[in-house]
PDB file of C-alpha atoms in Angstrom:
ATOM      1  CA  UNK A 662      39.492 216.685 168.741  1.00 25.00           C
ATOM      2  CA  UNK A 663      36.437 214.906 169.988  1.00 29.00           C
ATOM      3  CA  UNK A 664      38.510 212.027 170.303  1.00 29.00           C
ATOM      4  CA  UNK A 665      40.867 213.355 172.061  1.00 31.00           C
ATOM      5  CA  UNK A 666      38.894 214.608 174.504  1.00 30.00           C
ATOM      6  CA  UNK A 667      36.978 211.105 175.249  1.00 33.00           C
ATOM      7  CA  UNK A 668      40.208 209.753 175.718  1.00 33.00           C
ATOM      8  CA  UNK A 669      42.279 212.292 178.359  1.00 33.00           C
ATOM      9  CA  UNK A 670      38.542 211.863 180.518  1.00 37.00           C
ATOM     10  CA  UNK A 671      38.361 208.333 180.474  1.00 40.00           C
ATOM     11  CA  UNK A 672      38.670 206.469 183.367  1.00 50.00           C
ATOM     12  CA  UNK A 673      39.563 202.454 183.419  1.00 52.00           C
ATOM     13  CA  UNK A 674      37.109 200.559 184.757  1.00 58.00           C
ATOM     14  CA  UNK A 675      34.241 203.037 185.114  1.00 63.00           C
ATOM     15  CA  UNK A 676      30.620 201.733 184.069  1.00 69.00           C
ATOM     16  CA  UNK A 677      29.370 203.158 180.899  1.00 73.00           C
ATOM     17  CA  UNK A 678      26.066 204.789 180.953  1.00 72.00           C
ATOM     18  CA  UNK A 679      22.927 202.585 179.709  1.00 75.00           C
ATOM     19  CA  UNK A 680      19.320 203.577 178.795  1.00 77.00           C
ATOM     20  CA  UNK A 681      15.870 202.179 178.580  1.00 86.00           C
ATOM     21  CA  UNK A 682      15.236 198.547 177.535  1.00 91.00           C
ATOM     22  CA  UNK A 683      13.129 197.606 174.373  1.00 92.00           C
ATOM     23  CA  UNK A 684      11.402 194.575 174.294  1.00 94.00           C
ATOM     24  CA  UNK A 685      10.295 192.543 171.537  1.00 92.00           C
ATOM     25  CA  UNK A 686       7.760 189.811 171.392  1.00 93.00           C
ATOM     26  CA  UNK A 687       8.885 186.996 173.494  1.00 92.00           C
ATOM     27  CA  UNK A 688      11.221 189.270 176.016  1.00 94.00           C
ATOM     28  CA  UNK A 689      10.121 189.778 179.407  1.00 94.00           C
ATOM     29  CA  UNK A 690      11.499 191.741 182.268  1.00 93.00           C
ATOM     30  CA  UNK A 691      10.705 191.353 185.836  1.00 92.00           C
ATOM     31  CA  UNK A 692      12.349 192.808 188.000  1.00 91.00           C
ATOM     32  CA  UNK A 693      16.106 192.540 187.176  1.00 91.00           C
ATOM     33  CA  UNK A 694      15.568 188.967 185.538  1.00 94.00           C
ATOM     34  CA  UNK A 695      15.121 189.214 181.835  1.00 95.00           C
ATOM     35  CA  UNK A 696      13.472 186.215 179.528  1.00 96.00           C
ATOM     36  CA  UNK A 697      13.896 185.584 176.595  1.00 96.00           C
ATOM     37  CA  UNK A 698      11.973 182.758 174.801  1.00 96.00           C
ATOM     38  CA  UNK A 699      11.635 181.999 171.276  1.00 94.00           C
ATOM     39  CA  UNK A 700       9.399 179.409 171.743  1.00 94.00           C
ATOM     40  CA  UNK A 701       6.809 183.073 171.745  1.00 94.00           C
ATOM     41  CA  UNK A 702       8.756 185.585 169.862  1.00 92.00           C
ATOM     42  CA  UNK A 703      10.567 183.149 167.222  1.00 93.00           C
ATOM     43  CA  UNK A 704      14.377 183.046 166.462  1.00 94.00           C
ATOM     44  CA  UNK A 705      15.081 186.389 166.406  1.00 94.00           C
ATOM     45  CA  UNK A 706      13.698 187.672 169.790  1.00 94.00           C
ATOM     46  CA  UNK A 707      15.686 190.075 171.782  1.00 94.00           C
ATOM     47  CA  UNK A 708      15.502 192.810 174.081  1.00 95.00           C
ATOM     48  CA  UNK A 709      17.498 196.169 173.424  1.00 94.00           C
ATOM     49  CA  UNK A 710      19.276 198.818 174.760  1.00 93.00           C
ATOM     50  CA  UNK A 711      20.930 202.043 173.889  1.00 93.00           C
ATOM     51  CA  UNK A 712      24.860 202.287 175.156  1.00 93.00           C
ATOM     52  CA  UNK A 713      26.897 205.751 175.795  1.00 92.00           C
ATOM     53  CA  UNK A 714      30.193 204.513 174.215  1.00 93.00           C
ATOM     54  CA  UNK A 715      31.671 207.692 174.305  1.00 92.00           C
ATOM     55  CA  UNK A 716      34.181 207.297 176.623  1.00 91.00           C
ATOM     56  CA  UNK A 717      35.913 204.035 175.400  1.00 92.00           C
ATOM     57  CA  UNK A 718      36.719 205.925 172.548  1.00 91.00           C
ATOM     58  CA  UNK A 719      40.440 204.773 170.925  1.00 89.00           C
ATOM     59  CA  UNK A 720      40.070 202.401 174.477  1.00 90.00           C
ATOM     60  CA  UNK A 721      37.283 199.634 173.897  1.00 92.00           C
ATOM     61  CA  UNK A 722      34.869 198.087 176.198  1.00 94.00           C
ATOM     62  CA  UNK A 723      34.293 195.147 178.496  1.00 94.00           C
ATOM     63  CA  UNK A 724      31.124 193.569 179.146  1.00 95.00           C
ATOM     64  CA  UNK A 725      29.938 190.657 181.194  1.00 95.00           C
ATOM     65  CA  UNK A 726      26.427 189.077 182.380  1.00 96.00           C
ATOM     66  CA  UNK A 727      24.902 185.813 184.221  1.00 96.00           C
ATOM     67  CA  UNK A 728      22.430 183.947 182.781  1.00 97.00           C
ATOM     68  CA  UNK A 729      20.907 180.601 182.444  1.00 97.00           C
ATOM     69  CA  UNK A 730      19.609 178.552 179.823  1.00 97.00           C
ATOM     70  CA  UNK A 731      17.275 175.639 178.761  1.00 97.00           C
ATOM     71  CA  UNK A 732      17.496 173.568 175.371  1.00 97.00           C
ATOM     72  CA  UNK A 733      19.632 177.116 173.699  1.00 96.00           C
ATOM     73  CA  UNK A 734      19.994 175.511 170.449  1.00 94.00           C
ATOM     74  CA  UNK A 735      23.345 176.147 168.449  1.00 93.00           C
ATOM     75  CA  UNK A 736      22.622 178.753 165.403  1.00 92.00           C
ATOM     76  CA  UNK A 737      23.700 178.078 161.840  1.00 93.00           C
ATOM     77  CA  UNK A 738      26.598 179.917 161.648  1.00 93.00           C
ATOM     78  CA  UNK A 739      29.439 179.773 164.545  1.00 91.00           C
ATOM     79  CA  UNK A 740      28.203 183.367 165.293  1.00 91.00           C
ATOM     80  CA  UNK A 741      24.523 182.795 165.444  1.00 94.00           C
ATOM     81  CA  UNK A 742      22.276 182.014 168.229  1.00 95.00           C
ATOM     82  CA  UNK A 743      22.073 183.069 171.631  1.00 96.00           C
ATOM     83  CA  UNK A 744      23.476 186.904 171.921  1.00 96.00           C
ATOM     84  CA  UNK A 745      24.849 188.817 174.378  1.00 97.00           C
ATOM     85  CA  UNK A 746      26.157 191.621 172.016  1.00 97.00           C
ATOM     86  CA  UNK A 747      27.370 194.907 172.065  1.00 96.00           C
ATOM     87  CA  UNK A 748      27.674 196.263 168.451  1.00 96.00           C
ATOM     88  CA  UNK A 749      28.050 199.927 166.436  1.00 96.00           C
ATOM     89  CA  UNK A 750      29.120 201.958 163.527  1.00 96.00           C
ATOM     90  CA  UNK A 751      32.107 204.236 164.019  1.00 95.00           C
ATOM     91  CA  UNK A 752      32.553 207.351 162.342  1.00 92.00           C
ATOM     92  CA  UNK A 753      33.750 205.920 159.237  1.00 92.00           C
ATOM     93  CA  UNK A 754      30.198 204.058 159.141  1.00 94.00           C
ATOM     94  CA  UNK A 755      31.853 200.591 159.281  1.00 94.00           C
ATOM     95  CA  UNK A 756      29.620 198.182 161.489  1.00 96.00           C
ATOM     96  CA  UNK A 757      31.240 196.261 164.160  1.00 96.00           C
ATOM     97  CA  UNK A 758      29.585 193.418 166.406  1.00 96.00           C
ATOM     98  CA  UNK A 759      31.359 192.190 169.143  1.00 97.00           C
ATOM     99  CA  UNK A 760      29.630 189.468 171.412  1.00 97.00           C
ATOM    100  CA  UNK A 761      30.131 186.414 174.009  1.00 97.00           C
ATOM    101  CA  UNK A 762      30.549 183.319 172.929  1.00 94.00           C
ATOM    102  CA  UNK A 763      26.814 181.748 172.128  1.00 94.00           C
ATOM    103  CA  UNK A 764      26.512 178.305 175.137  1.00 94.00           C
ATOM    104  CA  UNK A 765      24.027 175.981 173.762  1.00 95.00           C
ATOM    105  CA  UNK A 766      22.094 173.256 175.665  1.00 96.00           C
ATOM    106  CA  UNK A 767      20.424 173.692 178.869  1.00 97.00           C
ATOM    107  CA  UNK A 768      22.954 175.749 181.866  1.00 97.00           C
ATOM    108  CA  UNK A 769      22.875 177.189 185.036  1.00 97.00           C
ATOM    109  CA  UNK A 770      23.591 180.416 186.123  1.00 97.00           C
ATOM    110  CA  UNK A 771      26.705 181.416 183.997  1.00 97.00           C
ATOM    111  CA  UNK A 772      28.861 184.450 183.945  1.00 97.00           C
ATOM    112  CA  UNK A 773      29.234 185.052 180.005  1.00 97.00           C
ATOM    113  CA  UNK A 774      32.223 187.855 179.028  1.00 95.00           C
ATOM    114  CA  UNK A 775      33.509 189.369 175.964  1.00 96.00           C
ATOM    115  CA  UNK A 776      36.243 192.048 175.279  1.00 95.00           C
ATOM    116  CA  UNK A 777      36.332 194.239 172.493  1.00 95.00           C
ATOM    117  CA  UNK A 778      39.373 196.982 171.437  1.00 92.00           C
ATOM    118  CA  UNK A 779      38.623 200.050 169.709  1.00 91.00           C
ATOM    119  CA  UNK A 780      42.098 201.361 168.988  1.00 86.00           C
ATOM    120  CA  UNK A 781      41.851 204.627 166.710  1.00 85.00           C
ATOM    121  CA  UNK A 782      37.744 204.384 166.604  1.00 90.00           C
ATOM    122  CA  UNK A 783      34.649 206.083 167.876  1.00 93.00           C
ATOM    123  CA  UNK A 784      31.446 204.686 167.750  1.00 94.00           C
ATOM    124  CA  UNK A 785      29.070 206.927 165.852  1.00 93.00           C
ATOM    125  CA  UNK A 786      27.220 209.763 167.599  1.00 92.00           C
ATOM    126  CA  UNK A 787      29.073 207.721 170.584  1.00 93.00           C
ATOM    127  CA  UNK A 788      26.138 205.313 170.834  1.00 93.00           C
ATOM    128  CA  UNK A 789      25.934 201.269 171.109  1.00 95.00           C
ATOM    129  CA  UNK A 790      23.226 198.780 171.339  1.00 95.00           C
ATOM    130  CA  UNK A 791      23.458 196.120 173.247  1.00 95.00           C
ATOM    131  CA  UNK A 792      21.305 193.353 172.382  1.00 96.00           C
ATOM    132  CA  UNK A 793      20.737 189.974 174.322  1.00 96.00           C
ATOM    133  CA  UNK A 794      18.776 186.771 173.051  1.00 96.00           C
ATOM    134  CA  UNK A 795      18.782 184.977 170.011  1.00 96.00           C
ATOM    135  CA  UNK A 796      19.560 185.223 166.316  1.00 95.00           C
ATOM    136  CA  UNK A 797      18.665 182.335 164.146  1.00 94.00           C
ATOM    137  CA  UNK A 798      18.512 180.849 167.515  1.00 93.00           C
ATOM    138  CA  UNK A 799      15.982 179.259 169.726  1.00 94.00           C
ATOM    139  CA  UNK A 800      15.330 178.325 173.560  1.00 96.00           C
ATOM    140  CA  UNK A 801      15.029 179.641 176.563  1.00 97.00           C
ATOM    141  CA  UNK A 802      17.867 182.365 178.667  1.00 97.00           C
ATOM    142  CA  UNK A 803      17.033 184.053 181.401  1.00 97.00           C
ATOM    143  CA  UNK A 804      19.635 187.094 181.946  1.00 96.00           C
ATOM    144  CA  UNK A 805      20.150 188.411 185.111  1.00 95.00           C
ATOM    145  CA  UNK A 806      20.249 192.416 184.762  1.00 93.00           C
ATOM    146  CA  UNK A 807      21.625 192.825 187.980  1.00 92.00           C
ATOM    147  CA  UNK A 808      24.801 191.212 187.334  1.00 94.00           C
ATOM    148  CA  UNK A 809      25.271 193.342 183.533  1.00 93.00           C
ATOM    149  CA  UNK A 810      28.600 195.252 183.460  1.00 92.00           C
ATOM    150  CA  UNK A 811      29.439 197.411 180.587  1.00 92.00           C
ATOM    151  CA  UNK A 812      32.927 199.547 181.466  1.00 92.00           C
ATOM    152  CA  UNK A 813      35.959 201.129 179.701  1.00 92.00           C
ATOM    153  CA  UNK A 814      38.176 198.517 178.783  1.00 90.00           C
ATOM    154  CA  UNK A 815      41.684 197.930 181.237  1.00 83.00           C
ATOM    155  CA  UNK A 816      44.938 197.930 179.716  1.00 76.00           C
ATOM    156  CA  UNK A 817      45.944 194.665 178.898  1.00 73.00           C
ATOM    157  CA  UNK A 818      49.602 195.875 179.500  1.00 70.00           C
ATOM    158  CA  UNK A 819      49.598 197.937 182.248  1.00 66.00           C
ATOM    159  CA  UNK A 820      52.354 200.842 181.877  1.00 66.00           C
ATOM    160  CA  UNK A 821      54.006 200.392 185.259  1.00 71.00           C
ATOM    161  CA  UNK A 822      57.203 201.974 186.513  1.00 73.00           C
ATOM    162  CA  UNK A 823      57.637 204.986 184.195  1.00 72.00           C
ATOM    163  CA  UNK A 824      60.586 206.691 186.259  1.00 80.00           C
ATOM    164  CA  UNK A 825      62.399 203.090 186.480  1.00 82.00           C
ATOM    165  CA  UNK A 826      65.944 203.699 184.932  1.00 84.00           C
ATOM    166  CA  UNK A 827      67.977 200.606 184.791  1.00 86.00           C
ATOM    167  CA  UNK A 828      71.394 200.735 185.872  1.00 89.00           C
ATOM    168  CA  UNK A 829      74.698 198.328 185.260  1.00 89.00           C
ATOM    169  CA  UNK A 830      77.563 197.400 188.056  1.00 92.00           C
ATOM    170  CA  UNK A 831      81.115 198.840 186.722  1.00 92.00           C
ATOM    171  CA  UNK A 832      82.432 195.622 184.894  1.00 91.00           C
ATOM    172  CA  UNK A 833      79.295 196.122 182.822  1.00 88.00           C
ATOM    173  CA  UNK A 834      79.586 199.349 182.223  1.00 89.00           C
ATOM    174  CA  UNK A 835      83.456 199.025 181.097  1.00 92.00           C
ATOM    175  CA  UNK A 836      82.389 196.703 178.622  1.00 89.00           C
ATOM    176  CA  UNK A 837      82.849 197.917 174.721  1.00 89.00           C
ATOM    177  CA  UNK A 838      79.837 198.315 173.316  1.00 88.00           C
ATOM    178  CA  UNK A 839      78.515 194.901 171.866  1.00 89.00           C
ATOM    179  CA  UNK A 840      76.572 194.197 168.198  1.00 91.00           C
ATOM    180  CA  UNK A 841      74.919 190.925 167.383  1.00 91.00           C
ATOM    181  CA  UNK A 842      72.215 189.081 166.055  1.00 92.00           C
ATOM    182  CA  UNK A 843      69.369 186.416 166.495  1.00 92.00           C
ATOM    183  CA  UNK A 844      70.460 183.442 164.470  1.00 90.00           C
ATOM    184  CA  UNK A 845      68.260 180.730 162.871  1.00 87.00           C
ATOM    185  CA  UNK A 846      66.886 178.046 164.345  1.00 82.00           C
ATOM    186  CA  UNK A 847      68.292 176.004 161.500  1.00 83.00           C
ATOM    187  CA  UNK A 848      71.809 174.937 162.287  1.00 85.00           C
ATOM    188  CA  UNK A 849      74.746 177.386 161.217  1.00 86.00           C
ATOM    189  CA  UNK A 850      77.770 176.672 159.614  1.00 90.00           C
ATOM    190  CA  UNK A 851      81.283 178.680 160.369  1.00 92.00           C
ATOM    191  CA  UNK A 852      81.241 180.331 157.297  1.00 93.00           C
ATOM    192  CA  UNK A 853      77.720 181.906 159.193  1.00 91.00           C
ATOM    193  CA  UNK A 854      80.351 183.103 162.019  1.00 91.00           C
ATOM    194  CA  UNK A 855      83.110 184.480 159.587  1.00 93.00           C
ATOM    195  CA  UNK A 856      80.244 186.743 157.904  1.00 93.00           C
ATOM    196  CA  UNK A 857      79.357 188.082 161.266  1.00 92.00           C
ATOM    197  CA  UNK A 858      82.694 188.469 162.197  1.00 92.00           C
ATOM    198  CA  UNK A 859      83.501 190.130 158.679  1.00 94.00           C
ATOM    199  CA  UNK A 860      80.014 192.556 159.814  1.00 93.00           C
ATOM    200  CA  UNK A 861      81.430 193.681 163.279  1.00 92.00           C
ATOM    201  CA  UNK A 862      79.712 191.295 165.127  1.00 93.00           C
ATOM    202  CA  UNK A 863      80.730 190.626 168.819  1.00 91.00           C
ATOM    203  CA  UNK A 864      77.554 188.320 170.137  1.00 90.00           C
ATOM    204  CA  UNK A 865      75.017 186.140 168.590  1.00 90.00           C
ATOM    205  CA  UNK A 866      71.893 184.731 170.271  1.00 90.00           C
ATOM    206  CA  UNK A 867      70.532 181.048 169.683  1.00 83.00           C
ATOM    207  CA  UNK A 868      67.498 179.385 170.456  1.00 79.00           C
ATOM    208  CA  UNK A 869      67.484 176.154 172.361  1.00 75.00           C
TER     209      UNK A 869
END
């Protein structure tokens, strides 16, 4: 029922709420410019913050940022390094940590984005964290907290035209109803076309 209700309230596009920043050693914040540097706070510095991710419940998120970077070295594992990160439990407990694609080497500014569905889940308690800086990582990224968009996912089909009803010119309409199938790509022989025939078969389609 919950749910439910996040889901007839949502709206597309609208900014999910954020709260206060944590900072661990090696994260500093001044202004809206954010540093992280693990040259101070080691390969695991970050800087954190609580999400409301009750309304992209069943929906998902999107969430994007600019930042720069100086010698971001490339973590162990293809998901390791520099973060930009947005992860939770949903109700069934099961953790899930979607994130940007970690740049290495040294950047300029640099609008990083990620998409992640949640079709049929709600996070936990309706709460995220979203995490930027390094794991197993090192260097230097400067995030620009100004620029940091966190909203209820778009459709990424658009339902458009709901009272469209097609409608067919009289020869068309005349026509006998018509039964057929997609055949293989593989060439056919006619004994194919005398089975479909022998099934009631009026039309076939074939790939080019």
């Amino acid at each position: 029922m919950l749910l439910a209700a996040a889901c007839s309230a949502l709206s597309y596009g609208r900014d999910v709420g954020l709260g206060n920043w944590r900072l661990a050693k090696g994260a500093v914040r001044e202004g809206d410019l954010l540093t992280i540097d693990s040259s101070v706070g080691g390969p695991n510095c970050n800087a954190f913050a609580e999400v409301d991710l009750s309304p992209c419940a069943d929906v998902g998120y999107e969430a994007e940022i600019s930042c720069r970077g100086e010698n971001v070295a490339r973590g162990p594992e293809p998901w390791l390094g520099m973060k930009f990160m947005l992860s939770y439990y949903d109700e069934r407990n099961e953790g899930h940590w979607p994130q940007a694609t970690p740049m290495t080497g040294s950047f300029g500014w640099t609008v990083l984005r990620f998409r992640h569905e949640m079709r049929g889940l709600a996070a936990r308690n309706g709460k995220g964290t979203l995490t930027l800086g390094f794991q197993s990582g090192g260097g230097r990224i400067v995030f620009d907290l100004s620029t940091l968009k966190v909203r209820v996912a778009s459709p990424l089909w658009p339902v458009t035209n709901r009272d469209y009803r097609v409608s067919y010119p009289a020869d068309v309409r005349a026509l006998p109803p018509l039964r057929g199938v997609m055949l293989p790509s593989e060439p056919c022989r006619e004994d194919d076309f005398r089975t479909l025939r022998a099934w009631g078969a009026t039309l076939a389609r074939y790939q080019m």
